[in-house]
mmCIF file of C-alpha atoms in Angstrom:
data_model
loop_
_atom_site.group_PDB
_atom_site.id
_atom_site.type_symbol
_atom_site.label_atom_id
_atom_site.label_comp_id
_atom_site.label_asym_id
_atom_site.label_seq_id
_atom_site.Cartn_x
_atom_site.Cartn_y
_atom_site.Cartn_z
ATOM 1 C CA MET A 260 51.029 -15.055 51.247
ATOM 2 C CA ASP A 261 51.708 -12.752 53.903
ATOM 3 C CA LYS A 262 51.812 -14.211 57.447
ATOM 4 C CA SER A 263 50.441 -10.937 58.467
ATOM 5 C CA ILE A 264 47.306 -11.052 56.129
ATOM 6 C CA THR A 265 46.975 -14.631 57.581
ATOM 7 C CA HIS A 266 46.706 -13.161 60.831
ATOM 8 C CA GLY A 267 43.646 -11.222 59.948
ATOM 9 C CA THR A 268 45.948 -7.904 60.203
ATOM 10 C CA LEU A 269 47.978 -6.086 57.599
ATOM 11 C CA THR A 270 51.074 -4.344 58.947
ATOM 12 C CA ARG A 271 52.204 -0.845 57.209
ATOM 13 C CA ALA A 272 55.669 -2.808 55.705
ATOM 14 C CA ALA A 273 53.211 -5.359 54.470
ATOM 15 C CA PHE A 274 50.531 -2.653 52.974
ATOM 16 C CA LEU A 275 53.537 -0.228 51.622
ATOM 17 C CA SER A 276 54.989 -2.654 49.951
ATOM 18 C CA GLY A 277 51.795 -4.453 47.900
ATOM 19 C CA LEU A 278 50.784 -0.265 47.326
ATOM 20 C CA GLY A 279 54.718 -0.152 45.751
ATOM 21 C CA ILE A 280 54.233 -3.281 43.885
ATOM 22 C CA ALA A 281 50.707 -1.881 42.233
ATOM 23 C CA VAL A 282 52.121 1.469 41.269
ATOM 24 C CA GLY A 283 55.172 -0.379 39.760
ATOM 25 C CA GLY A 284 53.067 -2.761 37.851
ATOM 26 C CA SER A 285 50.689 -0.180 36.542
ATOM 27 C CA VAL A 286 53.409 2.332 35.546
ATOM 28 C CA LEU A 287 55.168 -0.532 33.544
ATOM 29 C CA PHE A 288 51.842 -1.669 31.863
ATOM 30 C CA SER A 289 51.126 2.230 30.635
ATOM 31 C CA THR A 290 55.029 1.937 29.430
ATOM 32 C CA LYS A 291 53.290 -0.168 26.882
ATOM 33 C CA ALA A 292 52.155 2.410 25.092
ATOM 34 C CA ILE A 293 55.417 4.657 25.092
ATOM 35 C CA VAL A 294 57.379 1.577 23.451
ATOM 36 C CA ALA A 295 54.920 1.223 20.742
ATOM 37 C CA LYS A 296 55.616 4.772 19.799
ATOM 38 C CA LEU A 297 59.616 4.358 19.891
ATOM 39 C CA LEU A 298 58.630 0.676 17.842
ATOM 40 C CA TYR A 299 56.734 3.015 14.977
ATOM 41 C CA ARG A 300 59.698 5.231 14.494
ATOM 42 C CA TYR A 301 61.103 1.645 12.613
ATOM 43 C CA HIS A 302 58.223 1.761 10.796
ATOM 44 C CA ILE A 303 57.038 -1.395 11.608
ATOM 45 C CA ASP A 304 53.208 -1.701 12.111
ATOM 46 C CA ALA A 305 50.451 -2.837 14.337
ATOM 47 C CA VAL A 306 50.479 -6.375 13.083
ATOM 48 C CA THR A 307 54.442 -6.774 13.262
ATOM 49 C CA LEU A 308 54.634 -5.234 16.725
ATOM 50 C CA ILE A 309 51.907 -7.280 18.382
ATOM 51 C CA ALA A 310 53.650 -10.144 16.705
ATOM 52 C CA PHE A 311 56.920 -9.613 18.427
ATOM 53 C CA ARG A 312 55.641 -8.449 21.712
ATOM 54 C CA MET A 313 53.550 -11.763 22.323
ATOM 55 C CA LEU A 314 56.356 -13.991 20.838
ATOM 56 C CA PHE A 315 58.715 -12.765 23.546
ATOM 57 C CA SER A 316 55.839 -12.863 26.351
ATOM 58 C CA LEU A 317 55.037 -16.334 25.282
ATOM 59 C CA PRO A 318 58.124 -18.305 26.713
ATOM 60 C CA VAL A 319 56.996 -17.210 30.283
ATOM 61 C CA PHE A 320 53.062 -17.438 29.894
ATOM 62 C CA ALA A 321 53.634 -20.990 28.239
ATOM 63 C CA ALA A 322 56.054 -22.312 31.120
ATOM 64 C CA ILE A 323 53.290 -21.812 33.415
ATOM 65 C CA ALA A 324 50.367 -23.050 31.556
ATOM 66 C CA ILE A 325 52.607 -26.389 31.062
ATOM 67 C CA TRP A 326 53.404 -26.307 34.806
ATOM 68 C CA LYS A 327 49.690 -25.540 35.535
ATOM 69 C CA MET A 328 48.342 -28.616 33.276
ATOM 70 C CA ARG A 329 50.590 -31.126 35.152
ATOM 71 C CA THR A 330 49.731 -29.540 38.702
ATOM 72 C CA GLU A 331 45.688 -28.840 38.110
ATOM 73 C CA ALA A 332 43.099 -30.901 37.152
ATOM 74 C CA PRO A 333 41.997 -31.339 33.301
ATOM 75 C CA LEU A 334 39.833 -28.413 31.792
ATOM 76 C CA SER A 335 36.416 -29.309 30.527
ATOM 77 C CA SER A 336 35.583 -29.012 26.798
ATOM 78 C CA SER A 337 33.466 -25.994 27.590
ATOM 79 C CA ASP A 338 36.206 -24.118 29.666
ATOM 80 C CA ARG A 339 38.671 -24.732 26.893
ATOM 81 C CA TRP A 340 36.136 -23.256 24.428
ATOM 82 C CA ARG A 341 35.473 -20.384 26.708
ATOM 83 C CA ILE A 342 39.548 -19.725 27.028
ATOM 84 C CA VAL A 343 39.590 -19.630 23.567
ATOM 85 C CA GLY A 344 37.610 -16.759 23.092
ATOM 86 C CA LEU A 345 38.651 -14.957 26.411
ATOM 87 C CA GLY A 346 42.191 -15.092 24.554
ATOM 88 C CA LEU A 347 41.168 -13.699 21.346
ATOM 89 C CA VAL A 348 39.068 -10.621 22.969
ATOM 90 C CA GLY A 349 40.811 -9.555 25.848
ATOM 91 C CA TYR A 350 43.856 -9.936 24.740
ATOM 92 C CA TYR A 351 44.458 -10.397 20.980
ATOM 93 C CA LEU A 352 41.364 -8.135 19.821
ATOM 94 C CA SER A 353 42.244 -5.519 22.560
ATOM 95 C CA SER A 354 45.958 -5.267 22.022
ATOM 96 C CA PHE A 355 45.422 -4.951 18.346
ATOM 97 C CA LEU A 356 43.132 -2.120 18.354
ATOM 98 C CA ASP A 357 45.081 -0.481 20.801
ATOM 99 C CA PHE A 358 48.181 -0.476 18.965
ATOM 100 C CA LEU A 359 46.351 0.405 15.822
ATOM 101 C CA GLY A 360 45.177 3.269 17.374
ATOM 102 C CA LEU A 361 48.800 4.310 18.782
ATOM 103 C CA GLN A 362 49.495 5.418 15.154
ATOM 104 C CA TYR A 363 47.290 8.380 15.563
ATOM 105 C CA ILE A 364 46.964 9.579 18.798
ATOM 106 C CA SER A 365 49.050 10.817 21.831
ATOM 107 C CA VAL A 366 50.103 8.143 24.435
ATOM 108 C CA GLY A 367 48.521 10.383 26.722
ATOM 109 C CA LEU A 368 45.078 10.393 25.198
ATOM 110 C CA GLU A 369 45.560 6.603 24.682
ATOM 111 C CA ARG A 370 46.115 5.596 28.027
ATOM 112 C CA LEU A 371 43.202 7.951 29.197
ATOM 113 C CA ILE A 372 40.856 6.259 27.316
ATOM 114 C CA LEU A 373 41.957 2.599 28.064
ATOM 115 C CA PHE A 374 41.431 4.207 31.837
ATOM 116 C CA LEU A 375 38.205 4.028 31.393
ATOM 117 C CA THR A 376 37.652 0.354 31.138
ATOM 118 C CA PRO A 377 35.939 0.216 34.756
ATOM 119 C CA THR A 378 33.312 2.416 32.983
ATOM 120 C CA PHE A 379 32.887 -0.093 30.058
ATOM 121 C CA VAL A 380 32.268 -2.782 32.577
ATOM 122 C CA LEU A 381 29.438 -0.672 34.250
ATOM 123 C CA LEU A 382 27.990 0.413 31.174
ATOM 124 C CA ILE A 383 27.912 -3.326 30.009
ATOM 125 C CA SER A 384 26.785 -4.690 32.691
ATOM 126 C CA SER A 385 23.595 -2.098 33.113
ATOM 127 C CA THR A 386 22.944 -2.628 29.083
ATOM 128 C CA ILE A 387 23.130 -6.198 29.088
ATOM 129 C CA LEU A 388 23.098 -7.814 32.100
ATOM 130 C CA LYS A 389 20.304 -5.203 33.505
ATOM 131 C CA HIS A 390 22.409 -3.814 36.617
ATOM 132 C CA HIS A 391 21.174 -0.925 38.222
ATOM 133 C CA ILE A 392 23.460 2.320 38.270
ATOM 134 C CA GLY A 393 23.093 4.979 41.025
ATOM 135 C CA ARG A 394 22.943 8.646 40.336
ATOM 136 C CA LYS A 395 26.655 8.819 42.348
ATOM 137 C CA GLN A 396 27.746 6.006 39.542
ATOM 138 C CA TRP A 397 26.131 7.898 36.807
ATOM 139 C CA MET A 398 27.755 11.186 37.982
ATOM 140 C CA ALA A 399 31.374 9.674 38.149
ATOM 141 C CA LEU A 400 31.133 8.436 34.590
ATOM 142 C CA GLY A 401 29.749 11.952 33.454
ATOM 143 C CA ILE A 402 33.237 13.661 34.950
ATOM 144 C CA SER A 403 35.285 10.618 33.609
ATOM 145 C CA TYR A 404 34.016 11.522 30.090
ATOM 146 C CA CYS A 405 34.193 14.983 30.232
ATOM 147 C CA GLY A 406 38.039 14.470 30.896
ATOM 148 C CA ILE A 407 38.374 12.267 28.128
ATOM 149 C CA VAL A 408 36.466 14.810 25.740
ATOM 150 C CA LEU A 409 38.728 17.929 26.712
ATOM 151 C CA VAL A 410 41.618 15.744 25.743
ATOM 152 C CA PHE A 411 40.234 14.724 22.468
ATOM 153 C CA LEU A 412 39.031 18.161 21.692
ATOM 154 C CA HIS A 413 42.504 19.261 22.412
ATOM 155 C CA ASP A 414 44.361 16.598 20.174
ATOM 156 C CA LEU A 415 41.726 16.592 17.500
ATOM 157 C CA ARG A 416 43.479 20.350 17.064
ATOM 158 C CA GLY A 417 46.898 18.872 16.347
ATOM 159 C CA GLY A 418 45.433 17.543 12.728
ATOM 160 C CA GLY A 419 45.706 13.769 11.765
ATOM 161 C CA ASN A 420 43.033 11.157 12.349
ATOM 162 C CA VAL A 421 42.718 11.474 15.944
ATOM 163 C CA ALA A 422 39.111 10.677 15.794
ATOM 164 C CA LEU A 423 40.029 7.204 14.061
ATOM 165 C CA GLY A 424 42.720 6.797 16.758
ATOM 166 C CA ALA A 425 40.491 7.223 19.702
ATOM 167 C CA ALA A 426 38.279 4.914 18.275
ATOM 168 C CA LEU A 427 40.459 2.083 18.087
ATOM 169 C CA VAL A 428 41.426 2.547 21.204
ATOM 170 C CA THR A 429 37.857 2.829 22.674
ATOM 171 C CA GLY A 430 37.155 -0.368 21.008
ATOM 172 C CA SER A 431 40.137 -1.861 22.501
ATOM 173 C CA ALA A 432 39.016 -0.534 25.973
ATOM 174 C CA ALA A 433 35.345 -2.333 24.975
ATOM 175 C CA ALA A 434 36.657 -5.446 24.412
ATOM 176 C CA TYR A 435 38.872 -5.251 27.497
ATOM 177 C CA ALA A 436 35.620 -4.805 29.461
ATOM 178 C CA ALA A 437 33.843 -7.472 28.267
ATOM 179 C CA TYR A 438 36.739 -9.756 29.183
ATOM 180 C CA LEU A 439 36.622 -8.802 32.381
ATOM 181 C CA LEU A 440 33.084 -9.669 32.476
ATOM 182 C CA LEU A 441 33.101 -12.904 31.040
ATOM 183 C CA SER A 442 36.008 -14.182 32.760
ATOM 184 C CA GLY A 443 34.830 -13.257 36.400
ATOM 185 C CA GLU A 444 33.300 -17.035 37.005
ATOM 186 C CA MET A 445 36.084 -18.534 35.665
ATOM 187 C CA VAL A 446 38.773 -16.879 37.850
ATOM 188 C CA ARG A 447 37.134 -17.916 40.632
ATOM 189 C CA ARG A 448 37.144 -21.660 39.636
ATOM 190 C CA LEU A 449 40.460 -21.681 37.917
ATOM 191 C CA GLY A 450 42.431 -18.552 39.396
ATOM 192 C CA SER A 451 43.715 -16.093 37.566
ATOM 193 C CA ILE A 452 47.433 -17.259 37.060
ATOM 194 C CA ARG A 453 46.017 -20.364 35.148
ATOM 195 C CA LEU A 454 43.874 -18.577 33.231
ATOM 196 C CA VAL A 455 45.955 -15.641 32.010
ATOM 197 C CA SER A 456 48.713 -18.251 31.122
ATOM 198 C CA TYR A 457 46.222 -20.117 28.638
ATOM 199 C CA ALA A 458 44.671 -16.956 27.254
ATOM 200 C CA MET A 459 47.832 -15.274 26.681
ATOM 201 C CA CYS A 460 48.806 -18.703 24.734
ATOM 202 C CA VAL A 461 45.531 -18.507 22.988
ATOM 203 C CA SER A 462 46.383 -14.737 22.038
ATOM 204 C CA THR A 463 50.081 -15.670 20.812
ATOM 205 C CA ALA A 464 48.629 -17.980 18.501
ATOM 206 C CA ALA A 465 46.068 -15.734 16.948
ATOM 207 C CA CYS A 466 48.661 -12.699 16.935
ATOM 208 C CA VAL A 467 51.903 -15.009 15.070
ATOM 209 C CA GLY A 468 49.066 -16.465 12.774
ATOM 210 C CA GLN A 469 47.821 -13.146 11.835
ATOM 211 C CA PHE A 470 50.984 -11.800 10.826
ATOM 212 C CA PHE A 471 51.986 -14.691 8.600
ATOM 213 C CA LEU A 472 48.786 -14.332 6.741
ATOM 214 C CA LEU A 473 49.099 -10.551 6.307
ATOM 215 C CA ARG A 474 52.764 -10.151 6.371
ATOM 216 C CA PRO A 475 55.885 -12.118 4.560
ATOM 217 C CA ALA A 476 58.056 -14.128 6.851
ATOM 218 C CA SER A 477 61.270 -11.947 6.020
ATOM 219 C CA GLY A 478 58.948 -9.258 8.210
ATOM 220 C CA LEU A 479 60.799 -11.053 11.020
ATOM 221 C CA LEU A 480 64.331 -9.540 10.031
ATOM 222 C CA GLN A 481 64.361 -6.291 12.025
ATOM 223 C CA PRO A 482 67.203 -3.897 13.060
ATOM 224 C CA MET A 483 68.476 -4.847 16.279
ATOM 225 C CA PRO A 484 66.555 -2.307 18.190
ATOM 226 C CA VAL A 485 63.284 -3.487 17.504
ATOM 227 C CA TYR A 486 63.936 -6.715 18.795
ATOM 228 C CA GLY A 487 65.478 -4.874 22.105
ATOM 229 C CA LEU A 488 62.161 -2.789 22.186
ATOM 230 C CA SER A 489 60.132 -5.713 21.706
ATOM 231 C CA LEU A 490 61.656 -7.571 24.455
ATOM 232 C CA ILE A 491 61.179 -4.759 27.001
ATOM 233 C CA ASN A 492 57.542 -4.500 25.511
ATOM 234 C CA GLY A 493 56.766 -8.420 26.333
ATOM 235 C CA ILE A 494 59.033 -8.556 28.994
ATOM 236 C CA LEU A 495 58.706 -5.193 31.066
ATOM 237 C CA CYS A 496 55.292 -4.305 29.921
ATOM 238 C CA THR A 497 53.434 -7.425 29.869
ATOM 239 C CA VAL A 498 54.737 -10.215 31.937
ATOM 240 C CA ALA A 499 55.875 -8.215 34.907
ATOM 241 C CA PRO A 500 52.855 -5.733 35.201
ATOM 242 C CA VAL A 501 50.593 -8.889 35.289
ATOM 243 C CA PHE A 502 52.404 -11.056 38.027
ATOM 244 C CA MET A 503 53.033 -7.729 39.968
ATOM 245 C CA THR A 504 49.096 -6.846 39.930
ATOM 246 C CA MET A 505 48.405 -10.631 40.938
ATOM 247 C CA ILE A 506 50.563 -10.430 44.021
ATOM 248 C CA ALA A 507 49.444 -6.359 45.067
ATOM 249 C CA VAL A 508 45.771 -7.648 45.014
ATOM 250 C CA GLU A 509 46.705 -10.980 46.973
ATOM 251 C CA ARG A 510 48.617 -8.474 49.467
ATOM 252 C CA ILE A 511 46.250 -5.182 49.802
ATOM 253 C CA GLY A 512 43.389 -5.825 48.004
ATOM 254 C CA ALA A 513 41.475 -5.519 44.577
ATOM 255 C CA GLY A 514 40.014 -2.291 45.641
ATOM 256 C CA THR A 515 43.607 -0.549 46.947
ATOM 257 C CA ALA A 516 45.423 -2.139 44.102
ATOM 258 C CA SER A 517 43.168 -0.796 41.365
ATOM 259 C CA GLN A 518 43.309 2.991 43.154
ATOM 260 C CA ALA A 519 47.309 2.594 43.080
ATOM 261 C CA GLY A 520 46.487 1.743 39.291
ATOM 262 C CA MET A 521 45.302 5.396 38.772
ATOM 263 C CA ILE A 522 49.145 6.652 38.201
ATOM 264 C CA GLY A 523 49.178 4.745 35.310
ATOM 265 C CA PRO A 524 47.813 7.502 33.324
ATOM 266 C CA VAL A 525 49.936 10.306 35.040
ATOM 267 C CA SER A 526 53.293 8.631 34.345
ATOM 268 C CA THR A 527 52.495 7.919 30.834
ATOM 269 C CA LEU A 528 51.722 11.412 30.257
ATOM 270 C CA PHE A 529 55.233 12.391 31.606
ATOM 271 C CA LEU A 530 56.946 9.822 29.984
ATOM 272 C CA GLY A 531 55.309 10.506 26.828
ATOM 273 C CA ALA A 532 56.844 14.244 27.436
ATOM 274 C CA LEU A 533 60.179 12.939 28.822
ATOM 275 C CA LEU A 534 60.756 10.296 26.124
ATOM 276 C CA LEU A 535 58.983 11.053 23.221
ATOM 277 C CA GLY A 536 58.552 15.072 23.015
ATOM 278 C CA GLU A 537 54.969 15.159 23.300
ATOM 279 C CA PRO A 538 53.695 18.830 25.332
ATOM 280 C CA VAL A 539 52.177 18.172 28.600
ATOM 281 C CA THR A 540 49.195 20.803 28.270
ATOM 282 C CA SER A 541 47.042 22.614 30.943
ATOM 283 C CA TRP A 542 44.100 20.489 28.797
ATOM 284 C CA GLN A 543 45.839 17.185 28.955
ATOM 285 C CA LEU A 544 46.453 17.851 32.902
ATOM 286 C CA GLY A 545 42.829 19.112 33.242
ATOM 287 C CA GLY A 546 41.505 16.201 31.536
ATOM 288 C CA THR A 547 43.584 13.572 33.215
ATOM 289 C CA ALA A 548 42.118 15.427 36.514
ATOM 290 C CA LEU A 549 38.710 14.805 35.417
ATOM 291 C CA VAL A 550 39.247 11.005 34.187
ATOM 292 C CA LEU A 551 41.005 10.152 37.453
ATOM 293 C CA SER A 552 38.428 11.830 39.780
ATOM 294 C CA GLY A 553 35.676 10.178 37.805
ATOM 295 C CA ILE A 554 37.426 6.681 38.437
ATOM 296 C CA TYR A 555 38.391 7.247 42.123
ATOM 297 C CA LEU A 556 34.459 7.757 42.814
ATOM 298 C CA LEU A 557 33.742 4.890 40.748
ATOM 299 C CA SER A 558 36.492 2.487 42.610
ATOM 300 C CA LYS A 559 35.460 3.874 46.193
ATOM 301 C CA LYS A 560 31.719 3.037 44.952
#
């Protein structure tokens, strides 16, 4: 940990480096939607795409999991089952629904919907855990969802299964929100690195198992660009942002790191225009501004 933090003060250089890491992690994580769209051009489906993504990220997470197994106290049987559940919900189900939805909607709309995850956490906390939601929080939720509706209505005019894609990605955001709520207590006990590495190994087993159940083994034979893009998807868009976010939280705190993550939807919007030729319209910019405003208000709360 940075010495400046151990002494109770955060120097400007340390803060800026932590902020830069948080922004970089958010941009890299958001880029997975761009990579997925590029992979779909090679006529692979979501089942194959997610299997390759997890296979390329597995060596890193497996190495960390083995290291933690050797250096940390063994898990209880109840913790093992919880990790299996978290891996299936947080990384398998949410990722699979996300990549399925990307077949039907723009990367800009996908990223905006996923960015609503904090609002799903709040809604689940309110309805299931009976936590109170204040008036300002309801206002923040309303502003965010108005932004999504604006972009959704704009994309709907382009035809296609936009409603189906939006529903799938919304399911992805809800699944990840459930993972965040369920993992809170375990993160404090086991540590984020240990929990994520174990959960990602479970998710990989589910994704690869799904592939062999639904697709022939010959589906692993793909053009070289598919392997290259999948490597980027697994390492740069999955492994790197996970650890960059952890480092950023350690340096500048979870609140500031989450606010820095607001760059994600904006970066995806413009990367989609640059790399995929998706148009950036005033509707999209307006919707993005509303979503970011709502999430900012929520993060301040």
